């Protein structure tokens, strides 16, 4: 799906978990933003995501998008990290029966998907139970 | 601002319409609406369509459809806000007539979804989510609503059965709608035993892939009064946005854009939930209907599931919800859905809804939503 430039542009966020935070109210944003939606401040400073958090909600995708056919069924959840940032990603290395709201997870760097036989290998973050 | 009324409606049967193209489907409904309105010309038109580019490889459809309706050179504009495209097309027509810029404006919606395979359809619908931060990780649209459902069940004790009851109710209503794609009844057992799509949502919790269109004609209320038909006025219109990424919202179980758009429409019309006789809401998934009714203030936060279980949203309940069968049974050609809701509301207010007529319906509401709640548009219609 992504072209090389589109993929490359997201690397700081996906590989290095780069976020930013509002200098005025301290709220952290992922992906980074140009203006704070809470207070309107445009001064934001680089920051990095916390790497641990808790599952806020989850599901198991059984009818997947085309690029994820080989992986289905797989779990996806929204996790709230220790710094208050919420993000969506796959939850792996875990039996579906053991998934629970409130379960503690950490971020790991993994392969997300693959674009056909000779396309881009797409990497990024996934959640793994601690 | 001038008062605005709806004077014509047009909609033909929805389904998998292999023999018809996008332009066929749209023109059929649009011509019906113009004919029914009795006007001899329209001044402009707005067309809601989410993704004609992916579904049939055709953009620039507003001009194309104006051509095939035989109304070039009038201005024609396509409106896109994912599944809320249709409702927003009506809002643009309303604003244009209310402002005095035009007198007779057509608002339509269309989606031709079955020219592509299931994967392409899933991809097209997925573009309504945040592609870099949701879609990238393999989540689908049923998946996003499953995340909402799981959180709602955990936080408020909403049950799996209550979700199923939304589908059962809407299929019952839809079984009385000859234009519905799936006009048959389903049982709670059938929903609970249907194929799992994204836990806890099963295939019978999901609205289908549909080909279809719908159209309405609006004009100043003053002009509508000269036509000798019931005058159905648009008295409230509200539109709001929210983060399209579910993870960017403060509360995953709360649809803030629905709340905001509802509040604007209620304020404009000077009405509150207790004044509404029937409502068409965006039940793209069973959980969506529950969350929407809570956000619009028909039920308290977390009580939507219980309300369905008690029958409060049934045809003979406190507030009949989705008398048309909703997206669930009637079908969900995404761009057309918001206009079809208006078509049903007008039928109910005119007393033309046949077997699904709600007695003495005088004030109707419609709520049309984009994506997982990143946009919402609400209208209030009243019979004069
Ligand atoms: Zn701030």
Short mmCIF file of C-alpha atoms and ligand atoms in Angstrom, two decimals:
data_model
loop_
_atom_site.label_atom_id
_atom_site.label_comp_id
_atom_site.label_asym_id
_atom_site.label_seq_id
_atom_site.Cartn_x
_atom_site.Cartn_y
_atom_site.Cartn_z
CA UNK A 1 0.00 0.00 0.00
CA UNK A 2 2.57 2.72 0.94
CA UNK A 3 4.91 4.23 -1.63
CA UNK A 4 8.57 4.51 -0.48
CA UNK A 5 8.29 8.22 0.38
CA UNK A 6 5.04 7.71 2.28
CA UNK A 7 6.59 4.87 4.24
CA UNK A 8 9.89 6.68 4.89
CA UNK A 9 8.12 9.79 6.18
CA UNK A 10 6.49 7.87 9.05
CA UNK A 11 9.67 6.12 10.20
CA UNK A 12 10.44 8.48 13.12
CA UNK A 13 7.05 7.70 14.66
CA UNK A 14 6.84 4.02 13.82
CA UNK A 15 10.43 2.98 14.52
CA UNK A 16 11.52 5.43 17.17
CA UNK A 17 8.15 6.27 18.76
CA UNK A 18 8.77 10.00 18.34
CA UNK A 19 5.97 12.11 19.77
CA UNK A 20 5.74 15.74 20.84
CA UNK A 21 4.24 17.60 23.76
CA UNK A 22 2.57 20.96 24.32
CA UNK A 23 4.93 23.33 26.15
CA UNK A 24 1.97 25.06 27.74
CA UNK A 25 -0.31 22.26 29.02
CA UNK A 26 2.09 19.34 28.85
CA UNK A 27 -0.17 16.99 26.87
CA UNK A 28 1.75 14.53 24.70
CA UNK A 29 0.73 13.78 21.10
CA UNK A 30 1.32 10.75 18.92
CA UNK A 31 1.77 11.21 16.03
CA UNK A 32 3.30 14.67 16.60
CA UNK A 33 1.08 17.68 15.90
CA UNK A 34 1.67 21.30 14.86
CA UNK A 35 -0.86 22.81 17.25
CA UNK A 36 -2.26 21.68 20.60
CA UNK A 37 -5.99 20.95 20.19
CA UNK A 38 -6.53 21.56 23.92
CA UNK A 39 -5.06 25.06 24.31
CA UNK A 40 -4.19 26.24 20.79
CA UNK A 41 -0.51 26.62 21.63
CA UNK A 42 1.85 26.19 18.66
CA UNK A 43 4.98 25.65 20.72
CA UNK A 44 5.48 21.93 21.01
CA UNK A 45 8.67 20.10 21.96
CA UNK A 46 9.94 16.71 20.78
CA UNK A 47 9.18 13.84 23.14
CA UNK A 48 9.07 10.05 23.06
CA UNK A 49 6.33 7.58 23.88
CA UNK A 50 6.29 5.62 27.12
CA UNK A 51 6.77 1.97 26.23
CA UNK A 52 4.38 0.39 28.71
CA UNK A 53 0.64 0.66 29.16
CA UNK A 54 -2.71 -1.07 29.61
CA UNK A 55 -5.27 -2.42 27.16
CA UNK A 56 -8.29 -0.07 27.00
CA UNK A 57 -10.23 -2.21 24.53
CA UNK A 58 -9.48 -4.96 22.00
CA UNK A 59 -10.90 -7.15 19.26
CA UNK A 60 -9.86 -10.11 17.16
CA UNK A 61 -9.95 -9.42 13.42
CA UNK A 62 -11.28 -12.52 11.64
CA UNK A 63 -12.14 -10.94 8.29
CA UNK A 64 -8.90 -9.09 7.49
CA UNK A 65 -7.83 -6.54 4.89
CA UNK A 66 -6.07 -8.13 1.90
CA UNK A 67 -2.58 -7.30 3.11
CA UNK A 68 -3.21 -9.14 6.40
CA UNK A 69 -4.79 -12.33 5.07
CA UNK A 70 -1.86 -14.53 6.14
CA UNK A 71 -2.02 -13.18 9.69
CA UNK A 72 -5.74 -13.58 10.46
CA UNK A 73 -7.12 -14.06 12.99
CA UNK A 74 -5.12 -11.43 14.90
CA UNK A 75 -5.82 -9.19 17.89
CA UNK A 76 -5.91 -5.39 17.71
CA UNK A 77 -6.36 -3.08 20.64
CA UNK A 78 -6.19 0.48 21.86
CA UNK A 79 -3.59 0.84 24.60
CA UNK A 80 -3.22 3.71 27.04
CA UNK A 81 0.46 4.21 27.74
CA UNK A 82 1.89 5.33 31.07
CA UNK A 83 2.24 8.88 29.70
CA UNK A 84 -1.48 9.08 28.85
CA UNK A 85 -1.07 8.64 25.08
CA UNK A 86 -3.54 6.20 23.49
CA UNK A 87 -2.67 4.29 20.35
CA UNK A 88 -3.97 1.47 18.18
CA UNK A 89 -1.93 -1.59 17.28
CA UNK A 90 -1.81 -5.37 17.16
CA UNK A 91 -1.51 -7.36 20.39
CA UNK A 92 0.71 -10.39 19.80
CA UNK A 93 2.39 -13.33 21.59
CA UNK A 94 -0.80 -13.91 23.55
CA UNK A 95 -3.74 -16.36 23.45
CA UNK A 96 -6.96 -14.57 22.53
CA UNK A 97 -8.61 -16.05 25.64
CA UNK A 98 -6.08 -14.24 27.83
CA UNK A 99 -6.86 -10.80 26.41
CA UNK A 100 -8.47 -8.54 28.98
CA UNK A 101 -9.22 -4.86 29.39
CA UNK A 102 -6.65 -3.52 31.87
CA UNK A 103 -4.00 -6.09 30.91
CA UNK A 104 -0.46 -4.71 31.02
CA UNK A 105 1.46 -4.62 27.76
CA UNK A 106 4.73 -3.21 26.41
CA UNK A 107 5.67 -1.95 22.95
CA UNK A 108 7.93 -4.07 20.74
CA UNK A 109 9.30 -3.41 17.27
CA UNK A 110 7.89 -5.92 14.78
CA UNK A 111 7.04 -6.50 11.15
CA UNK A 112 3.47 -5.30 10.51
CA UNK A 113 2.78 -6.41 6.94
CA UNK A 114 4.32 -7.05 3.58
CA UNK A 115 3.44 -5.57 0.23
CA UNK A 116 3.24 -8.61 -2.05
CA UNK A 117 6.30 -10.59 -3.21
CA UNK A 118 8.69 -7.71 -3.89
CA UNK A 119 7.17 -4.68 -2.20
CA UNK A 120 8.01 -2.86 1.01
CA UNK A 121 8.28 -4.74 4.28
CA UNK A 122 6.28 -2.63 6.70
CA UNK A 123 7.57 -2.39 10.27
CA UNK A 124 6.34 -0.65 13.40
CA UNK A 125 5.13 -1.15 16.94
CA UNK A 126 3.04 -3.98 18.36
CA UNK A 127 1.92 -4.69 21.90
CA UNK A 128 3.11 -7.71 23.86
CA UNK A 129 1.72 -8.68 27.30
CA UNK A 130 4.26 -8.19 30.10
CA UNK B 1 -32.51 32.79 6.57
CA UNK B 2 -35.54 31.47 4.68
CA UNK B 3 -37.58 28.47 5.86
CA UNK B 4 -36.86 25.44 3.70
CA UNK B 5 -39.11 22.49 2.84
CA UNK B 6 -38.70 19.10 1.17
CA UNK B 7 -41.06 18.76 -1.79
CA UNK B 8 -39.92 15.62 -3.56
CA UNK B 9 -38.37 12.27 -2.64
CA UNK B 10 -37.03 9.47 -4.81
CA UNK B 11 -35.62 6.06 -4.02
CA UNK B 12 -35.72 2.69 -5.76
CA UNK B 13 -35.00 -0.78 -4.41
CA UNK B 14 -31.55 -1.30 -2.94
CA UNK B 15 -29.45 -4.44 -3.22
CA UNK B 16 -26.78 -6.05 -5.37
CA UNK B 17 -27.80 -4.32 -8.60
CA UNK B 18 -25.44 -5.97 -11.08
CA UNK B 19 -27.44 -4.84 -14.10
CA UNK B 20 -27.17 -1.17 -13.15
CA UNK B 21 -24.24 1.28 -13.23
CA UNK B 22 -23.58 4.12 -10.80
CA UNK B 23 -25.16 6.62 -13.18
CA UNK B 24 -28.19 4.34 -13.77
CA UNK B 25 -28.84 3.94 -10.07
CA UNK B 26 -28.50 7.64 -9.30
CA UNK B 27 -30.48 9.04 -12.22
CA UNK B 28 -33.38 6.66 -11.53
CA UNK B 29 -33.86 7.97 -7.97
CA UNK B 30 -33.08 11.59 -8.83
CA UNK B 31 -35.64 11.72 -11.65
CA UNK B 32 -38.24 10.22 -9.31
CA UNK B 33 -37.57 12.98 -6.79
CA UNK B 34 -37.82 15.73 -9.40
CA UNK B 35 -41.00 14.25 -10.87
CA UNK B 36 -42.60 13.91 -7.44
CA UNK B 37 -41.73 17.49 -6.54
CA UNK B 38 -43.64 18.79 -9.56
CA UNK B 39 -41.01 21.44 -10.41
CA UNK B 40 -39.96 21.94 -14.02
CA UNK B 41 -36.34 22.79 -13.28
CA UNK B 42 -33.71 22.60 -10.55
CA UNK B 43 -31.16 25.33 -9.87
CA UNK B 44 -28.33 23.20 -8.52
CA UNK B 45 -27.52 19.85 -6.97
CA UNK B 46 -25.37 18.23 -4.30
CA UNK B 47 -24.40 14.56 -4.40
CA UNK B 48 -23.06 12.57 -1.48
CA UNK B 49 -20.64 9.82 -2.49
CA UNK B 50 -17.91 8.40 -0.32
CA UNK B 51 -15.64 6.60 -2.71
CA UNK B 52 -16.78 6.38 -6.34
CA UNK B 53 -13.07 6.54 -7.21
CA UNK B 54 -12.31 3.21 -5.57
CA UNK B 55 -15.66 1.53 -6.12
CA UNK B 56 -16.04 2.28 -9.84
CA UNK B 57 -12.88 4.21 -10.75
CA UNK B 58 -14.86 7.36 -11.44
CA UNK B 59 -14.36 10.77 -9.85
CA UNK B 60 -15.91 14.01 -11.12
CA UNK B 61 -19.31 12.37 -10.73
CA UNK B 62 -21.32 15.50 -9.95
CA UNK B 63 -20.92 16.75 -13.53
CA UNK B 64 -21.39 13.26 -14.94
CA UNK B 65 -24.65 12.78 -13.06
CA UNK B 66 -25.90 16.28 -13.96
CA UNK B 67 -25.26 15.37 -17.60
CA UNK B 68 -27.18 12.08 -17.37
CA UNK B 69 -30.03 13.83 -15.58
CA UNK B 70 -30.17 16.24 -18.49
CA UNK B 71 -29.62 19.30 -16.32
CA UNK B 72 -26.23 20.64 -17.53
CA UNK B 73 -25.12 23.42 -17.10
CA UNK B 74 -26.47 23.81 -13.55
CA UNK B 75 -23.84 23.71 -10.78
CA UNK B 76 -23.41 20.24 -9.32
CA UNK B 77 -21.16 19.45 -6.37
CA UNK B 78 -20.04 16.18 -4.87
CA UNK B 79 -19.85 16.10 -1.09
CA UNK B 80 -17.63 13.65 0.79
CA UNK B 81 -17.56 12.88 4.49
CA UNK B 82 -17.33 9.08 4.39
CA UNK B 83 -20.70 7.49 5.31
CA UNK B 84 -22.10 10.92 6.27
CA UNK B 85 -21.73 12.24 2.71
CA UNK B 86 -25.47 12.04 1.97
CA UNK B 87 -26.62 13.87 5.10
CA UNK B 88 -24.11 16.63 4.43
CA UNK B 89 -25.29 16.91 0.81
CA UNK B 90 -28.75 17.69 2.19
CA UNK B 91 -27.28 20.22 4.59
CA UNK B 92 -25.54 22.02 1.71
CA UNK B 93 -28.79 22.13 -0.27
CA UNK B 94 -30.61 23.43 2.82
CA UNK B 95 -28.02 26.17 3.34
CA UNK B 96 -28.12 27.20 -0.34
CA UNK B 97 -31.90 27.55 -0.35
CA UNK B 98 -32.08 29.13 3.12
CA UNK B 99 -29.51 31.74 2.06
CA UNK B 100 -31.58 32.80 -0.93
CA UNK B 101 -28.84 31.83 -3.37
CA UNK B 102 -31.04 29.24 -5.11
CA UNK B 103 -34.70 28.23 -5.01
CA UNK B 104 -34.90 24.58 -6.05
CA UNK B 105 -32.01 22.30 -5.15
CA UNK B 106 -31.64 18.54 -5.41
CA UNK B 107 -29.73 16.64 -2.72
CA UNK B 108 -28.85 13.07 -3.56
CA UNK B 109 -26.53 10.29 -2.56
CA UNK B 110 -25.18 7.26 -4.36
CA UNK B 111 -22.76 4.38 -3.93
CA UNK B 112 -22.19 1.49 -6.32
CA UNK B 113 -20.30 -0.98 -4.13
CA UNK B 114 -20.61 -4.39 -5.80
CA UNK B 115 -18.46 -3.73 -8.88
CA UNK B 116 -15.42 -4.59 -6.71
CA UNK B 117 -14.59 -7.69 -4.68
CA UNK B 118 -14.81 -7.93 -0.89
CA UNK B 119 -11.19 -6.95 -0.31
CA UNK B 120 -11.52 -3.79 -2.41
CA UNK B 121 -14.76 -2.89 -0.63
CA UNK B 122 -13.08 -3.42 2.76
CA UNK B 123 -10.22 -1.21 1.59
CA UNK B 124 -12.54 1.53 0.32
CA UNK B 125 -14.50 1.62 3.58
CA UNK B 126 -11.23 1.50 5.54
CA UNK B 127 -10.15 4.80 4.01
CA UNK B 128 -12.65 6.47 6.38
CA UNK B 129 -10.34 5.55 9.27
CA UNK B 130 -6.87 6.99 9.95
CA UNK B 131 -4.90 5.12 7.30
CA UNK B 132 -1.45 5.74 8.84
CA UNK B 133 -2.32 4.98 12.46
CA UNK B 134 -5.32 2.61 12.32
CA UNK B 135 -5.46 1.01 8.86
CA UNK B 136 -1.68 0.43 8.86
CA UNK B 137 -2.10 -2.06 11.71
CA UNK B 138 -4.72 -4.17 9.95
CA UNK B 139 -7.85 -2.90 11.64
CA UNK B 140 -11.08 -2.96 9.64
CA UNK B 141 -14.29 -0.98 10.07
CA UNK B 142 -16.09 -3.78 11.90
CA UNK B 143 -12.91 -3.93 14.01
CA UNK B 144 -13.17 -0.28 15.04
CA UNK B 145 -16.80 -0.67 16.09
CA UNK B 146 -15.84 -3.89 17.87
CA UNK B 147 -13.38 -1.82 19.93
CA UNK B 148 -16.23 0.54 20.83
CA UNK B 149 -18.57 -2.40 21.62
CA UNK B 150 -16.06 -4.14 23.89
CA UNK B 151 -15.40 -0.91 25.80
CA UNK B 152 -19.15 -0.18 26.13
CA UNK B 153 -19.83 -3.71 27.43
CA UNK B 154 -17.03 -3.42 29.97
CA UNK B 155 -17.92 0.07 31.17
CA UNK B 156 -21.71 -0.14 31.25
CA UNK B 157 -22.57 -3.85 31.26
CA UNK B 158 -24.17 -3.73 27.83
CA UNK B 159 -24.81 -7.35 26.85
CA UNK B 160 -24.14 -9.33 23.69
CA UNK B 161 -27.89 -10.07 23.53
CA UNK B 162 -28.77 -6.37 23.66
CA UNK B 163 -26.58 -5.76 20.62
CA UNK B 164 -28.38 -8.60 18.83
CA UNK B 165 -31.75 -7.05 19.68
CA UNK B 166 -30.85 -3.94 17.66
CA UNK B 167 -30.46 -6.15 14.58
CA UNK B 168 -33.66 -8.07 15.36
CA UNK B 169 -35.67 -4.84 15.71
CA UNK B 170 -34.25 -3.25 12.56
CA UNK B 171 -34.78 -6.38 10.48
CA UNK B 172 -38.37 -6.52 11.74
CA UNK B 173 -38.92 -2.93 10.58
CA UNK B 174 -37.09 -3.59 7.33
CA UNK B 175 -39.27 -6.63 6.61
CA UNK B 176 -42.07 -4.08 6.11
CA UNK B 177 -40.01 -1.95 3.71
CA UNK B 178 -40.29 -3.07 0.08
CA UNK B 179 -37.15 -1.07 -0.86
CA UNK B 180 -34.93 -2.82 1.71
CA UNK B 181 -32.03 -4.99 0.56
CA UNK B 182 -32.73 -7.64 3.22
CA UNK B 183 -36.46 -7.39 4.03
CA UNK B 184 -36.60 -10.39 6.33
CA UNK B 185 -36.70 -11.04 10.07
CA UNK B 186 -33.79 -12.41 12.09
CA UNK B 187 -33.79 -13.86 15.61
CA UNK B 188 -31.46 -13.19 18.53
CA UNK B 189 -30.21 -16.79 18.16
CA UNK B 190 -29.43 -16.25 14.48
CA UNK B 191 -27.40 -13.12 15.28
CA UNK B 192 -25.52 -14.84 18.12
CA UNK B 193 -24.71 -17.83 15.91
CA UNK B 194 -23.69 -15.89 12.81
CA UNK B 195 -20.05 -15.78 11.68
CA UNK B 196 -17.68 -13.80 13.88
CA UNK B 197 -16.19 -10.81 12.02
CA UNK B 198 -14.38 -8.91 14.79
CA UNK B 199 -15.09 -10.06 18.34
CA UNK B 200 -17.64 -9.39 19.75
CA UNK B 201 -19.33 -8.35 16.47
CA UNK B 202 -20.75 -10.96 14.14
CA UNK B 203 -21.86 -10.67 10.54
CA UNK B 204 -25.47 -9.99 11.57
CA UNK B 205 -24.28 -7.02 13.66
CA UNK B 206 -22.96 -5.41 10.47
CA UNK B 207 -24.72 -3.43 7.76
CA UNK B 208 -24.23 -4.92 4.30
CA UNK B 209 -22.47 -3.91 1.06
CA UNK B 210 -25.14 -2.30 -1.13
CA UNK B 211 -25.75 -0.58 -4.45
CA UNK B 212 -28.25 2.23 -4.18
CA UNK B 213 -29.16 5.87 -4.40
CA UNK B 214 -31.73 8.28 -3.01
CA UNK B 215 -32.63 11.90 -3.73
CA UNK B 216 -34.78 14.72 -2.39
CA UNK B 217 -35.73 18.16 -3.70
CA UNK B 218 -35.81 21.21 -1.42
CA UNK B 219 -37.20 24.71 -1.94
CA UNK B 220 -38.34 27.70 0.13
CA UNK B 221 -41.25 26.75 2.44
CA UNK B 222 -43.25 29.63 0.97
CA UNK B 223 -43.05 28.02 -2.46
CA UNK B 224 -43.83 24.56 -1.04
CA UNK B 225 -47.12 25.86 0.38
CA UNK B 226 -48.36 26.60 -3.14
CA UNK B 227 -47.93 22.97 -4.27
CA UNK B 228 -50.96 21.51 -2.48
CA UNK B 229 -49.04 18.80 -0.63
CA UNK B 230 -48.10 18.34 3.03
CA UNK B 231 -45.30 20.81 3.76
CA UNK B 232 -42.32 19.08 5.42
CA UNK B 233 -39.95 21.73 6.76
CA UNK B 234 -36.30 21.31 7.74
CA UNK B 235 -36.30 23.07 11.11
CA UNK B 236 -32.96 21.90 12.47
CA UNK B 237 -29.59 21.07 10.94
CA UNK B 238 -26.39 20.28 12.83
CA UNK B 239 -23.01 19.05 11.65
CA UNK B 240 -19.93 18.31 13.75
CA UNK B 241 -16.53 16.63 13.51
CA UNK B 242 -14.28 14.66 15.83
CA UNK B 243 -10.89 12.95 15.58
CA UNK B 244 -11.26 10.16 13.03
CA UNK B 245 -8.76 8.01 14.94
CA UNK B 246 -10.64 6.31 17.74
CA UNK B 247 -7.53 6.36 19.92
CA UNK B 248 -7.44 10.18 19.82
CA UNK B 249 -10.79 10.48 21.61
CA UNK B 250 -11.11 11.01 25.34
CA UNK B 251 -13.80 8.34 25.79
CA UNK B 252 -14.01 5.48 23.29
CA UNK B 253 -17.66 4.78 24.20
CA UNK B 254 -18.85 8.35 23.59
CA UNK B 255 -19.58 9.87 20.16
CA UNK B 256 -18.86 13.55 20.73
CA UNK B 257 -19.57 14.59 17.10
CA UNK B 258 -23.01 13.00 17.39
CA UNK B 259 -23.67 14.87 20.62
CA UNK B 260 -22.49 18.18 19.11
CA UNK B 261 -24.42 17.80 15.83
CA UNK B 262 -27.54 16.76 17.75
CA UNK B 263 -27.28 19.72 20.10
CA UNK B 264 -26.99 22.17 17.18
CA UNK B 265 -30.03 20.66 15.44
CA UNK B 266 -32.11 20.60 18.65
CA UNK B 267 -31.16 24.22 19.42
CA UNK B 268 -31.98 25.43 15.92
CA UNK B 269 -35.40 23.74 15.97
CA UNK B 270 -36.09 24.63 19.61
CA UNK B 271 -36.75 20.96 20.35
CA UNK B 272 -35.51 18.24 22.70
CA UNK B 273 -35.55 14.42 22.49
CA UNK B 274 -39.03 14.16 24.04
CA UNK B 275 -40.48 16.11 21.07
CA UNK B 276 -39.25 13.63 18.46
CA UNK B 277 -41.82 11.13 17.11
CA UNK B 278 -39.51 8.96 14.99
CA UNK B 279 -35.78 8.85 14.38
CA UNK B 280 -33.57 7.30 11.71
CA UNK B 281 -30.05 6.74 13.06
CA UNK B 282 -26.78 5.46 11.63
CA UNK B 283 -26.78 1.78 12.69
CA UNK B 284 -23.81 0.73 10.54
CA UNK B 285 -23.15 -1.74 13.37
CA UNK B 286 -25.53 -2.68 16.19
CA UNK B 287 -23.37 -0.95 18.81
CA UNK B 288 -23.51 2.28 16.79
CA UNK B 289 -27.28 2.62 17.24
CA UNK B 290 -26.88 2.29 21.02
CA UNK B 291 -24.05 4.86 21.22
CA UNK B 292 -25.86 7.31 18.92
CA UNK B 293 -29.09 7.24 20.97
CA UNK B 294 -27.06 7.95 24.11
CA UNK B 295 -25.11 10.80 22.47
CA UNK B 296 -28.32 12.41 21.17
CA UNK B 297 -29.76 12.33 24.70
CA UNK B 298 -32.61 9.87 24.12
CA UNK B 299 -31.15 7.66 26.85
CA UNK B 300 -28.59 8.20 29.58
CA UNK B 301 -24.94 7.28 29.00
CA UNK B 302 -24.67 3.50 29.16
CA UNK B 303 -28.43 2.86 29.15
CA UNK B 304 -28.93 2.45 25.39
CA UNK B 305 -28.66 -1.34 25.50
CA UNK B 306 -31.29 -1.65 28.22
CA UNK B 307 -33.62 0.67 26.28
CA UNK B 308 -33.49 -1.65 23.26
CA UNK B 309 -34.11 -4.67 25.47
CA UNK B 310 -37.18 -3.01 27.05
CA UNK B 311 -38.62 -2.31 23.62
CA UNK B 312 -38.39 1.46 24.04
CA UNK B 313 -36.95 1.80 20.52
CA UNK B 314 -39.43 -0.54 18.80
CA UNK B 315 -42.21 0.65 16.49
CA UNK B 316 -44.65 0.78 19.42
CA UNK B 317 -42.06 2.03 21.94
CA UNK B 318 -41.36 5.50 23.37
CA UNK B 319 -39.26 6.47 20.34
CA UNK B 320 -39.45 4.30 17.21
CA UNK B 321 -35.85 4.04 15.97
CA UNK B 322 -35.11 3.17 12.35
CA UNK B 323 -38.64 2.41 11.12
CA UNK B 324 -37.13 1.98 7.62
CA UNK B 325 -35.09 -1.02 8.79
CA UNK B 326 -31.99 1.11 9.24
CA UNK B 327 -28.69 0.50 7.52
CA UNK B 328 -28.83 -3.03 8.87
CA UNK B 329 -31.82 -4.27 6.87
CA UNK B 330 -32.42 -1.54 4.28
CA UNK B 331 -28.76 -1.66 3.18
CA UNK B 332 -25.87 0.81 3.35
CA UNK B 333 -24.70 2.25 0.02
CA UNK B 334 -22.57 4.62 2.06
CA UNK B 335 -23.02 7.93 0.22
CA UNK B 336 -26.77 7.37 -0.22
CA UNK B 337 -27.59 6.42 3.36
CA UNK B 338 -28.04 9.95 4.74
CA UNK B 339 -30.52 10.84 1.99
CA UNK B 340 -32.46 7.58 2.39
CA UNK B 341 -32.93 8.49 6.06
CA UNK B 342 -34.54 11.76 4.91
CA UNK B 343 -36.73 9.87 2.42
CA UNK B 344 -38.05 7.66 5.24
CA UNK B 345 -38.59 10.63 7.57
CA UNK B 346 -40.60 12.45 4.88
CA UNK B 347 -42.70 9.33 4.20
CA UNK B 348 -43.44 8.99 7.91
CA UNK B 349 -44.39 12.68 8.25
CA UNK B 350 -46.61 12.57 5.16
CA UNK B 351 -48.31 9.38 6.41
CA UNK B 352 -47.04 7.44 3.38
CA UNK B 353 -44.98 4.78 5.18
CA UNK B 354 -47.61 2.06 4.66
CA UNK B 355 -47.12 -0.97 6.92
CA UNK B 356 -44.39 0.77 8.94
CA UNK B 357 -46.29 4.00 9.48
CA UNK B 358 -45.82 5.42 12.99
CA UNK B 359 -49.18 6.89 14.00
CA UNK B 360 -49.41 10.70 14.05
CA UNK B 361 -45.71 11.23 13.37
CA UNK B 362 -45.23 15.00 13.11
CA UNK B 363 -41.58 15.59 14.05
CA UNK B 364 -38.76 13.38 12.75
CA UNK B 365 -35.02 13.32 13.28
CA UNK B 366 -32.22 11.82 11.19
CA UNK B 367 -28.61 11.16 12.23
CA UNK B 368 -25.96 10.21 9.69
CA UNK B 369 -22.37 9.40 10.71
CA UNK B 370 -19.00 9.19 9.00
CA UNK B 371 -16.40 6.57 9.87
CA UNK B 372 -16.26 5.55 13.50
CA UNK B 373 -17.83 8.91 14.47
CA UNK B 374 -15.37 11.40 12.97
CA UNK B 375 -18.32 13.24 11.44
CA UNK B 376 -22.03 13.40 12.17
CA UNK B 377 -24.93 15.33 10.67
CA UNK B 378 -28.39 15.60 12.21
CA UNK B 379 -31.62 17.01 10.78
CA UNK B 380 -35.01 17.71 12.30
CA UNK B 381 -38.02 17.69 9.98
CA UNK B 382 -41.49 18.90 10.89
CA UNK B 383 -44.82 18.63 9.18
CA UNK B 384 -46.51 22.04 9.07
ZN1 LIG C 1 -1.72 22.66 25.12
#
